[in-house]
Amino acid sequence: MQTIPFLRKSGEPPFTDRGIKKGGQLLKSWSGEEVKGIAIAGAPLSKTSISHSGAYMAPQTIRSMMHSFSTYSIEEETDMWNHTITDFGDIEMHVTELIQSQSRIYSVLKEIQEKHKEAFLITLGGDHSVSAGAIQAFQESRGKVGIIQFDAHFDLRNTEDGGPSNGTPFRQLIEKGVINGDQLVQLGIRDFSNGKLYHEYAKEQGVTVFKMGDIRREGLLSLLKKSVEQLKQTTDNIYISLDMDVLDQAYAPGCPAIGPGGLDSESLIEGVGWLAENPSVKGMDIVEIDPTLDFRNMTSRLAAYIIMHFLLNYSKREGGKQK
Ligand code: CA
């Protein structure tokens, strides 16, 4: 075979350093074998958003941002190079039938989790509407779910005004009887971002709501410990639904619904990292990043960093099956 010196194949990194491996290199396409440990799947649906959103592009952008980070944690003096993140790929969306797209998300994620009982699946949205199907699939394949939702918004809007959108996933789960309100803990809900009616609905349904003020007063870690203890009393497994708009707009410019007064990125990284170590936590989604609105992919970059940090902390679980 012919080779020409200094001619590099397209798609290969422009520079490789023998001393540095990239997080993106940990991603390995699913081979058809049973998967153990951390895996990702893309749910690229955002036509279901109340406002314009290009969040369907986020799974691909987050994957590419994983190449921005090395595999070495200086804090833990641990290299994650020998670990794998299995990439199941993206769920195909129907071009015009949004309900059918949501139904595909539910059925594909259910099949993945039923066939790969020891996989920890991170679903990459898409907008927050993908979480309704993702959480139902999680519960049906893994047992009664307790949800920790990071979000500026309740996402408990009624479905009569606009159908099942990114404003309604948790309302849908409650109304369909998939979950009761006491299976849901919301963290980071903030001022002037929600309606009174939906706060009342949350209270009526027994949803636990920790507002941004609660996080400022008590600290995120303390509230997460409280939330996990509470959910463990009545549920089998914990699922994290991470809407990146829980962050202050300074940290997440790529979210369609940005605003001030939100969480800082360091607290979120630490909080999700703590959850990663907890064996009760068995599934997660990351939603609401629109790469077309983002600045230098800051928000996707943060999601990729959270995945790397999650992998690091998940590998500390006792009896963890990380490869
Ligand atoms: Ca949301």
PDB file of N, CA, C and O in Angstrom, residues 112-179:
ATOM      1  N   ILE A 112     -32.354  -1.377  25.457  1.00  0.00           N
ATOM      2  CA  ILE A 112     -30.936  -1.303  25.878  1.00  0.00           C
ATOM      3  C   ILE A 112     -30.810  -1.695  27.348  1.00  0.00           C
ATOM      4  O   ILE A 112     -29.981  -2.521  27.724  1.00  0.00           O
ATOM      5  N   GLN A 113     -31.682  -1.110  28.191  1.00  0.00           N
ATOM      6  CA  GLN A 113     -31.515  -1.341  29.629  1.00  0.00           C
ATOM      7  C   GLN A 113     -31.969  -2.724  30.068  1.00  0.00           C
ATOM      8  O   GLN A 113     -31.477  -3.266  31.056  1.00  0.00           O
ATOM      9  N   GLU A 114     -32.886  -3.321  29.323  1.00  0.00           N
ATOM     10  CA  GLU A 114     -33.292  -4.688  29.654  1.00  0.00           C
ATOM     11  C   GLU A 114     -32.223  -5.694  29.262  1.00  0.00           C
ATOM     12  O   GLU A 114     -32.004  -6.682  29.941  1.00  0.00           O
ATOM     13  N   LYS A 115     -31.553  -5.422  28.154  1.00  0.00           N
ATOM     14  CA  LYS A 115     -30.555  -6.376  27.665  1.00  0.00           C
ATOM     15  C   LYS A 115     -29.173  -6.159  28.274  1.00  0.00           C
ATOM     16  O   LYS A 115     -28.296  -6.994  28.124  1.00  0.00           O
ATOM     17  N   HIS A 116     -28.983  -5.001  28.909  1.00  0.00           N
ATOM     18  CA  HIS A 116     -27.657  -4.679  29.464  1.00  0.00           C
ATOM     19  C   HIS A 116     -27.833  -4.241  30.913  1.00  0.00           C
ATOM     20  O   HIS A 116     -27.711  -3.067  31.242  1.00  0.00           O
ATOM     21  N   LYS A 117     -28.145  -5.217  31.753  1.00  0.00           N
ATOM     22  CA  LYS A 117     -28.511  -4.928  33.146  1.00  0.00           C
ATOM     23  C   LYS A 117     -27.372  -4.293  33.933  1.00  0.00           C
ATOM     24  O   LYS A 117     -27.604  -3.619  34.920  1.00  0.00           O
ATOM     25  N   GLU A 118     -26.143  -4.523  33.511  1.00  0.00           N
ATOM     26  CA  GLU A 118     -25.023  -3.966  34.266  1.00  0.00           C
ATOM     27  C   GLU A 118     -24.433  -2.716  33.611  1.00  0.00           C
ATOM     28  O   GLU A 118     -23.380  -2.236  33.998  1.00  0.00           O
ATOM     29  N   ALA A 119     -25.157  -2.206  32.622  1.00  0.00           N
ATOM     30  CA  ALA A 119     -24.712  -0.951  31.999  1.00  0.00           C
ATOM     31  C   ALA A 119     -25.309   0.227  32.757  1.00  0.00           C
ATOM     32  O   ALA A 119     -26.431   0.158  33.258  1.00  0.00           O
ATOM     33  N   PHE A 120     -24.543   1.295  32.847  1.00  0.00           N
ATOM     34  CA  PHE A 120     -25.065   2.560  33.375  1.00  0.00           C
ATOM     35  C   PHE A 120     -25.236   3.473  32.161  1.00  0.00           C
ATOM     36  O   PHE A 120     -24.260   3.962  31.588  1.00  0.00           O
ATOM     37  N   LEU A 121     -26.493   3.668  31.769  1.00  0.00           N
ATOM     38  CA  LEU A 121     -26.756   4.396  30.534  1.00  0.00           C
ATOM     39  C   LEU A 121     -26.934   5.892  30.792  1.00  0.00           C
ATOM     40  O   LEU A 121     -27.740   6.299  31.624  1.00  0.00           O
ATOM     41  N   ILE A 122     -26.169   6.688  30.059  1.00  0.00           N
ATOM     42  CA  ILE A 122     -26.355   8.146  30.074  1.00  0.00           C
ATOM     43  C   ILE A 122     -26.999   8.522  28.739  1.00  0.00           C
ATOM     44  O   ILE A 122     -26.402   8.335  27.678  1.00  0.00           O
ATOM     45  N   THR A 123     -28.235   9.007  28.807  1.00  0.00           N
ATOM     46  CA  THR A 123     -28.933   9.424  27.594  1.00  0.00           C
ATOM     47  C   THR A 123     -28.628  10.885  27.325  1.00  0.00           C
ATOM     48  O   THR A 123     -28.776  11.730  28.213  1.00  0.00           O
ATOM     49  N   LEU A 124     -28.197  11.175  26.095  1.00  0.00           N
ATOM     50  CA  LEU A 124     -27.874  12.558  25.737  1.00  0.00           C
ATOM     51  C   LEU A 124     -29.014  13.130  24.885  1.00  0.00           C
ATOM     52  O   LEU A 124     -29.266  12.652  23.777  1.00  0.00           O
ATOM     53  N   GLY A 125     -29.733  14.144  25.449  1.00  0.00           N
ATOM     54  CA  GLY A 125     -30.758  14.820  24.655  1.00  0.00           C
ATOM     55  C   GLY A 125     -30.087  15.760  23.698  1.00  0.00           C
ATOM     56  O   GLY A 125     -28.870  15.951  23.747  1.00  0.00           O
ATOM     57  N   GLY A 126     -30.851  16.256  22.897  1.00  0.00           N
ATOM     58  CA  GLY A 126     -32.258  16.432  22.899  1.00  0.00           C
ATOM     59  C   GLY A 126     -32.738  17.444  23.978  1.00  0.00           C
ATOM     60  O   GLY A 126     -31.980  17.940  24.800  1.00  0.00           O
ATOM     61  N   ASP A 127     -34.029  17.748  23.857  1.00  0.00           N
ATOM     62  CA  ASP A 127     -34.627  18.623  24.864  1.00  0.00           C
ATOM     63  C   ASP A 127     -35.162  17.784  26.016  1.00  0.00           C
ATOM     64  O   ASP A 127     -35.047  16.556  26.014  1.00  0.00           O
ATOM     65  N   HIS A 128     -35.768  18.450  27.002  1.00  0.00           N
ATOM     66  CA  HIS A 128     -36.154  17.709  28.209  1.00  0.00           C
ATOM     67  C   HIS A 128     -37.341  16.772  27.974  1.00  0.00           C
ATOM     68  O   HIS A 128     -37.644  15.931  28.825  1.00  0.00           O
ATOM     69  N   SER A 129     -38.004  16.897  26.817  1.00  0.00           N
ATOM     70  CA  SER A 129     -39.122  15.979  26.544  1.00  0.00           C
ATOM     71  C   SER A 129     -38.646  14.533  26.473  1.00  0.00           C
ATOM     72  O   SER A 129     -39.414  13.609  26.722  1.00  0.00           O
ATOM     73  N   VAL A 130     -37.369  14.319  26.161  1.00  0.00           N
ATOM     74  CA  VAL A 130     -36.875  12.946  26.018  1.00  0.00           C
ATOM     75  C   VAL A 130     -36.883  12.203  27.355  1.00  0.00           C
ATOM     76  O   VAL A 130     -36.899  10.968  27.393  1.00  0.00           O
ATOM     77  N   SER A 131     -36.905  12.953  28.458  1.00  0.00           N
ATOM     78  CA  SER A 131     -36.804  12.305  29.774  1.00  0.00           C
ATOM     79  C   SER A 131     -38.050  11.513  30.142  1.00  0.00           C
ATOM     80  O   SER A 131     -37.962  10.556  30.917  1.00  0.00           O
ATOM     81  N   ALA A 132     -39.225  11.888  29.615  1.00  0.00           N
ATOM     82  CA  ALA A 132     -40.449  11.148  29.962  1.00  0.00           C
ATOM     83  C   ALA A 132     -40.295   9.688  29.540  1.00  0.00           C
ATOM     84  O   ALA A 132     -40.485   8.769  30.348  1.00  0.00           O
ATOM     85  N   GLY A 133     -39.938   9.464  28.289  1.00  0.00           N
ATOM     86  CA  GLY A 133     -39.746   8.094  27.799  1.00  0.00           C
ATOM     87  C   GLY A 133     -38.549   7.419  28.446  1.00  0.00           C
ATOM     88  O   GLY A 133     -38.583   6.233  28.767  1.00  0.00           O
ATOM     89  N   ALA A 134     -37.467   8.192  28.641  1.00  0.00           N
ATOM     90  CA  ALA A 134     -36.238   7.629  29.212  1.00  0.00           C
ATOM     91  C   ALA A 134     -36.489   7.126  30.637  1.00  0.00           C
ATOM     92  O   ALA A 134     -36.029   6.045  31.008  1.00  0.00           O
ATOM     93  N   ILE A 135     -37.241   7.899  31.406  1.00  0.00           N
ATOM     94  CA  ILE A 135     -37.478   7.521  32.809  1.00  0.00           C
ATOM     95  C   ILE A 135     -38.462   6.355  32.895  1.00  0.00           C
ATOM     96  O   ILE A 135     -38.283   5.434  33.696  1.00  0.00           O
ATOM     97  N   GLN A 136     -39.482   6.370  32.049  1.00  0.00           N
ATOM     98  CA  GLN A 136     -40.421   5.238  32.036  1.00  0.00           C
ATOM     99  C   GLN A 136     -39.678   3.940  31.666  1.00  0.00           C
ATOM    100  O   GLN A 136     -39.866   2.892  32.302  1.00  0.00           O
ATOM    101  N   ALA A 137     -38.820   4.035  30.651  1.00  0.00           N
ATOM    102  CA  ALA A 137     -38.034   2.862  30.224  1.00  0.00           C
ATOM    103  C   ALA A 137     -37.125   2.387  31.351  1.00  0.00           C
ATOM    104  O   ALA A 137     -36.984   1.185  31.600  1.00  0.00           O
ATOM    105  N   PHE A 138     -36.520   3.335  32.055  1.00  0.00           N
ATOM    106  CA  PHE A 138     -35.617   3.007  33.170  1.00  0.00           C
ATOM    107  C   PHE A 138     -36.375   2.247  34.253  1.00  0.00           C
ATOM    108  O   PHE A 138     -35.933   1.209  34.740  1.00  0.00           O
ATOM    109  N   GLN A 139     -37.543   2.781  34.609  1.00  0.00           N
ATOM    110  CA  GLN A 139     -38.306   2.155  35.696  1.00  0.00           C
ATOM    111  C   GLN A 139     -38.777   0.747  35.305  1.00  0.00           C
ATOM    112  O   GLN A 139     -38.692  -0.179  36.104  1.00  0.00           O
ATOM    113  N   GLU A 140     -39.263   0.607  34.082  1.00  0.00           N
ATOM    114  CA  GLU A 140     -39.791  -0.693  33.661  1.00  0.00           C
ATOM    115  C   GLU A 140     -38.703  -1.752  33.542  1.00  0.00           C
ATOM    116  O   GLU A 140     -38.975  -2.939  33.664  1.00  0.00           O
ATOM    117  N   SER A 141     -37.462  -1.326  33.303  1.00  0.00           N
ATOM    118  CA  SER A 141     -36.398  -2.318  33.165  1.00  0.00           C
ATOM    119  C   SER A 141     -35.573  -2.469  34.436  1.00  0.00           C
ATOM    120  O   SER A 141     -34.897  -3.481  34.619  1.00  0.00           O
ATOM    121  N   ARG A 142     -35.637  -1.477  35.345  1.00  0.00           N
ATOM    122  CA  ARG A 142     -34.731  -1.516  36.500  1.00  0.00           C
ATOM    123  C   ARG A 142     -35.422  -1.467  37.864  1.00  0.00           C
ATOM    124  O   ARG A 142     -34.774  -1.532  38.889  1.00  0.00           O
ATOM    125  N   GLY A 143     -36.734  -1.261  37.891  1.00  0.00           N
ATOM    126  CA  GLY A 143     -37.432  -1.166  39.179  1.00  0.00           C
ATOM    127  C   GLY A 143     -37.841   0.262  39.496  1.00  0.00           C
ATOM    128  O   GLY A 143     -37.506   1.202  38.771  1.00  0.00           O
ATOM    129  N   LYS A 144     -38.580   0.410  40.617  1.00  0.00           N
ATOM    130  CA  LYS A 144     -39.197   1.701  40.964  1.00  0.00           C
ATOM    131  C   LYS A 144     -38.154   2.828  41.038  1.00  0.00           C
ATOM    132  O   LYS A 144     -37.172   2.730  41.760  1.00  0.00           O
ATOM    133  N   VAL A 145     -38.422   3.886  40.286  1.00  0.00           N
ATOM    134  CA  VAL A 145     -37.435   4.954  40.134  1.00  0.00           C
ATOM    135  C   VAL A 145     -37.645   6.100  41.134  1.00  0.00           C
ATOM    136  O   VAL A 145     -38.770   6.479  41.439  1.00  0.00           O
ATOM    137  N   GLY A 146     -36.532   6.606  41.648  1.00  0.00           N
ATOM    138  CA  GLY A 146     -36.515   7.866  42.382  1.00  0.00           C
ATOM    139  C   GLY A 146     -35.730   8.843  41.518  1.00  0.00           C
ATOM    140  O   GLY A 146     -34.632   8.528  41.072  1.00  0.00           O
ATOM    141  N   ILE A 147     -36.311  10.019  41.265  1.00  0.00           N
ATOM    142  CA  ILE A 147     -35.687  10.939  40.305  1.00  0.00           C
ATOM    143  C   ILE A 147     -35.077  12.149  41.009  1.00  0.00           C
ATOM    144  O   ILE A 147     -35.733  12.787  41.835  1.00  0.00           O
ATOM    145  N   ILE A 148     -33.846  12.457  40.657  1.00  0.00           N
ATOM    146  CA  ILE A 148     -33.225  13.714  41.075  1.00  0.00           C
ATOM    147  C   ILE A 148     -33.118  14.577  39.825  1.00  0.00           C
ATOM    148  O   ILE A 148     -32.363  14.262  38.901  1.00  0.00           O
ATOM    149  N   GLN A 149     -33.926  15.625  39.788  1.00  0.00           N
ATOM    150  CA  GLN A 149     -34.000  16.490  38.603  1.00  0.00           C
ATOM    151  C   GLN A 149     -33.291  17.811  38.896  1.00  0.00           C
ATOM    152  O   GLN A 149     -33.705  18.564  39.773  1.00  0.00           O
ATOM    153  N   PHE A 150     -32.225  18.071  38.151  1.00  0.00           N
ATOM    154  CA  PHE A 150     -31.571  19.382  38.221  1.00  0.00           C
ATOM    155  C   PHE A 150     -32.233  20.252  37.158  1.00  0.00           C
ATOM    156  O   PHE A 150     -32.211  19.917  35.966  1.00  0.00           O
ATOM    157  N   ASP A 151     -32.785  21.380  37.565  1.00  0.00           N
ATOM    158  CA  ASP A 151     -33.549  22.162  36.590  1.00  0.00           C
ATOM    159  C   ASP A 151     -33.880  23.540  37.159  1.00  0.00           C
ATOM    160  O   ASP A 151     -34.078  23.681  38.371  1.00  0.00           O
ATOM    161  N   ALA A 152     -33.951  24.539  36.285  1.00  0.00           N
ATOM    162  CA  ALA A 152     -34.476  25.846  36.703  1.00  0.00           C
ATOM    163  C   ALA A 152     -35.994  25.830  36.733  1.00  0.00           C
ATOM    164  O   ALA A 152     -36.622  26.691  37.341  1.00  0.00           O
ATOM    165  N   HIS A 153     -36.568  24.831  36.043  1.00  0.00           N
ATOM    166  CA  HIS A 153     -38.032  24.803  35.842  1.00  0.00           C
ATOM    167  C   HIS A 153     -38.638  23.514  36.391  1.00  0.00           C
ATOM    168  O   HIS A 153     -37.989  22.478  36.414  1.00  0.00           O
ATOM    169  N   PHE A 154     -39.931  23.612  36.741  1.00  0.00           N
ATOM    170  CA  PHE A 154     -40.628  22.408  37.225  1.00  0.00           C
ATOM    171  C   PHE A 154     -40.806  21.363  36.118  1.00  0.00           C
ATOM    172  O   PHE A 154     -40.811  20.176  36.381  1.00  0.00           O
ATOM    173  N   ASP A 155     -41.056  21.839  34.897  1.00  0.00           N
ATOM    174  CA  ASP A 155     -41.428  20.940  33.790  1.00  0.00           C
ATOM    175  C   ASP A 155     -42.683  20.145  34.130  1.00  0.00           C
ATOM    176  O   ASP A 155     -42.798  18.955  33.825  1.00  0.00           O
ATOM    177  N   LEU A 156     -43.605  20.848  34.793  1.00  0.00           N
ATOM    178  CA  LEU A 156     -44.886  20.237  35.182  1.00  0.00           C
ATOM    179  C   LEU A 156     -46.045  20.928  34.469  1.00  0.00           C
ATOM    180  O   LEU A 156     -47.179  20.942  34.955  1.00  0.00           O
ATOM    181  N   ARG A 157     -45.759  21.546  33.305  1.00  0.00           N
ATOM    182  CA  ARG A 157     -46.824  22.230  32.562  1.00  0.00           C
ATOM    183  C   ARG A 157     -47.893  21.246  32.129  1.00  0.00           C
ATOM    184  O   ARG A 157     -47.620  20.051  31.962  1.00  0.00           O
ATOM    185  N   ASN A 158     -49.085  21.776  31.882  1.00  0.00           N
ATOM    186  CA  ASN A 158     -50.171  20.913  31.392  1.00  0.00           C
ATOM    187  C   ASN A 158     -49.884  20.527  29.941  1.00  0.00           C
ATOM    188  O   ASN A 158     -49.198  21.249  29.214  1.00  0.00           O
ATOM    189  N   THR A 159     -50.429  19.395  29.524  1.00  0.00           N
ATOM    190  CA  THR A 159     -50.193  18.948  28.149  1.00  0.00           C
ATOM    191  C   THR A 159     -51.308  19.396  27.194  1.00  0.00           C
ATOM    192  O   THR A 159     -51.178  19.255  25.981  1.00  0.00           O
ATOM    193  N   GLU A 160     -52.397  19.967  27.755  1.00  0.00           N
ATOM    194  CA  GLU A 160     -53.521  20.388  26.897  1.00  0.00           C
ATOM    195  C   GLU A 160     -53.112  21.562  25.992  1.00  0.00           C
ATOM    196  O   GLU A 160     -53.528  21.653  24.838  1.00  0.00           O
ATOM    197  N   ASP A 161     -52.301  22.484  26.516  1.00  0.00           N
ATOM    198  CA  ASP A 161     -51.977  23.689  25.739  1.00  0.00           C
ATOM    199  C   ASP A 161     -51.018  23.419  24.574  1.00  0.00           C
ATOM    200  O   ASP A 161     -51.058  24.127  23.572  1.00  0.00           O
ATOM    201  N   GLY A 162     -50.147  22.450  24.728  1.00  0.00           N
ATOM    202  CA  GLY A 162     -49.150  22.291  23.652  1.00  0.00           C
ATOM    203  C   GLY A 162     -48.637  20.887  23.439  1.00  0.00           C
ATOM    204  O   GLY A 162     -47.630  20.693  22.761  1.00  0.00           O
ATOM    205  N   GLY A 163     -49.316  19.894  24.039  1.00  0.00           N
ATOM    206  CA  GLY A 163     -48.858  18.510  23.862  1.00  0.00           C
ATOM    207  C   GLY A 163     -47.640  18.200  24.705  1.00  0.00           C
ATOM    208  O   GLY A 163     -47.182  19.039  25.486  1.00  0.00           O
ATOM    209  N   PRO A 164     -47.108  16.986  24.542  1.00  0.00           N
ATOM    210  CA  PRO A 164     -45.958  16.578  25.352  1.00  0.00           C
ATOM    211  C   PRO A 164     -44.664  17.242  24.867  1.00  0.00           C
ATOM    212  O   PRO A 164     -44.048  16.805  23.896  1.00  0.00           O
ATOM    213  N   SER A 165     -44.268  18.311  25.540  1.00  0.00           N
ATOM    214  CA  SER A 165     -43.122  19.119  25.105  1.00  0.00           C
ATOM    215  C   SER A 165     -42.000  19.038  26.141  1.00  0.00           C
ATOM    216  O   SER A 165     -42.078  18.263  27.089  1.00  0.00           O
ATOM    217  N   ASN A 166     -40.996  19.918  25.975  1.00  0.00           N
ATOM    218  CA  ASN A 166     -39.904  19.967  26.957  1.00  0.00           C
ATOM    219  C   ASN A 166     -40.337  20.648  28.256  1.00  0.00           C
ATOM    220  O   ASN A 166     -39.564  20.718  29.197  1.00  0.00           O
ATOM    221  N   GLY A 167     -41.589  21.145  28.301  1.00  0.00           N
ATOM    222  CA  GLY A 167     -42.098  21.750  29.544  1.00  0.00           C
ATOM    223  C   GLY A 167     -42.958  20.792  30.355  1.00  0.00           C
ATOM    224  O   GLY A 167     -43.436  21.150  31.435  1.00  0.00           O
ATOM    225  N   THR A 168     -43.142  19.569  29.852  1.00  0.00           N
ATOM    226  CA  THR A 168     -44.148  18.687  30.473  1.00  0.00           C
ATOM    227  C   THR A 168     -43.678  17.294  30.939  1.00  0.00           C
ATOM    228  O   THR A 168     -44.506  16.544  31.441  1.00  0.00           O
ATOM    229  N   PRO A 169     -42.410  16.900  30.790  1.00  0.00           N
ATOM    230  CA  PRO A 169     -42.090  15.477  30.997  1.00  0.00           C
ATOM    231  C   PRO A 169     -42.505  14.906  32.349  1.00  0.00           C
ATOM    232  O   PRO A 169     -42.991  13.783  32.423  1.00  0.00           O
ATOM    233  N   PHE A 170     -42.334  15.688  33.422  1.00  0.00           N
ATOM    234  CA  PHE A 170     -42.614  15.132  34.753  1.00  0.00           C
ATOM    235  C   PHE A 170     -44.122  15.128  35.036  1.00  0.00           C
ATOM    236  O   PHE A 170     -44.628  14.256  35.729  1.00  0.00           O
ATOM    237  N   ARG A 171     -44.859  16.077  34.431  1.00  0.00           N
ATOM    238  CA  ARG A 171     -46.316  16.069  34.489  1.00  0.00           C
ATOM    239  C   ARG A 171     -46.862  14.818  33.793  1.00  0.00           C
ATOM    240  O   ARG A 171     -47.756  14.153  34.303  1.00  0.00           O
ATOM    241  N   GLN A 172     -46.290  14.511  32.621  1.00  0.00           N
ATOM    242  CA  GLN A 172     -46.724  13.313  31.887  1.00  0.00           C
ATOM    243  C   GLN A 172     -46.523  12.048  32.730  1.00  0.00           C
ATOM    244  O   GLN A 172     -47.405  11.194  32.787  1.00  0.00           O
ATOM    245  N   LEU A 173     -45.347  11.954  33.352  1.00  0.00           N
ATOM    246  CA  LEU A 173     -45.042  10.747  34.147  1.00  0.00           C
ATOM    247  C   LEU A 173     -46.018  10.598  35.307  1.00  0.00           C
ATOM    248  O   LEU A 173     -46.475   9.500  35.614  1.00  0.00           O
ATOM    249  N   ILE A 174     -46.392  11.730  35.925  1.00  0.00           N
ATOM    250  CA  ILE A 174     -47.339  11.684  37.052  1.00  0.00           C
ATOM    251  C   ILE A 174     -48.740  11.376  36.536  1.00  0.00           C
ATOM    252  O   ILE A 174     -49.437  10.507  37.067  1.00  0.00           O
ATOM    253  N   GLU A 175     -49.161  12.052  35.458  1.00  0.00           N
ATOM    254  CA  GLU A 175     -50.533  11.856  34.959  1.00  0.00           C
ATOM    255  C   GLU A 175     -50.760  10.464  34.394  1.00  0.00           C
ATOM    256  O   GLU A 175     -51.862   9.924  34.489  1.00  0.00           O
ATOM    257  N   LYS A 176     -49.713   9.890  33.803  1.00  0.00           N
ATOM    258  CA  LYS A 176     -49.851   8.524  33.276  1.00  0.00           C
ATOM    259  C   LYS A 176     -49.774   7.476  34.384  1.00  0.00           C
ATOM    260  O   LYS A 176     -49.916   6.278  34.134  1.00  0.00           O
ATOM    261  N   GLY A 177     -49.469   7.943  35.598  1.00  0.00           N
ATOM    262  CA  GLY A 177     -49.361   6.996  36.710  1.00  0.00           C
ATOM    263  C   GLY A 177     -48.053   6.217  36.706  1.00  0.00           C
ATOM    264  O   GLY A 177     -47.904   5.227  37.409  1.00  0.00           O
ATOM    265  N   VAL A 178     -47.078   6.682  35.901  1.00  0.00           N
ATOM    266  CA  VAL A 178     -45.770   6.020  35.875  1.00  0.00           C
ATOM    267  C   VAL A 178     -45.056   6.261  37.205  1.00  0.00           C
ATOM    268  O   VAL A 178     -44.445   5.357  37.774  1.00  0.00           O
ATOM    269  N   ILE A 179     -45.153   7.504  37.700  1.00  0.00           N
ATOM    270  CA  ILE A 179     -44.568   7.820  39.015  1.00  0.00           C
ATOM    271  C   ILE A 179     -45.600   8.553  39.866  1.00  0.00           C
ATOM    272  O   ILE A 179     -46.556   9.146  39.345  1.00  0.00           O
TER     273      ILE A 179
END
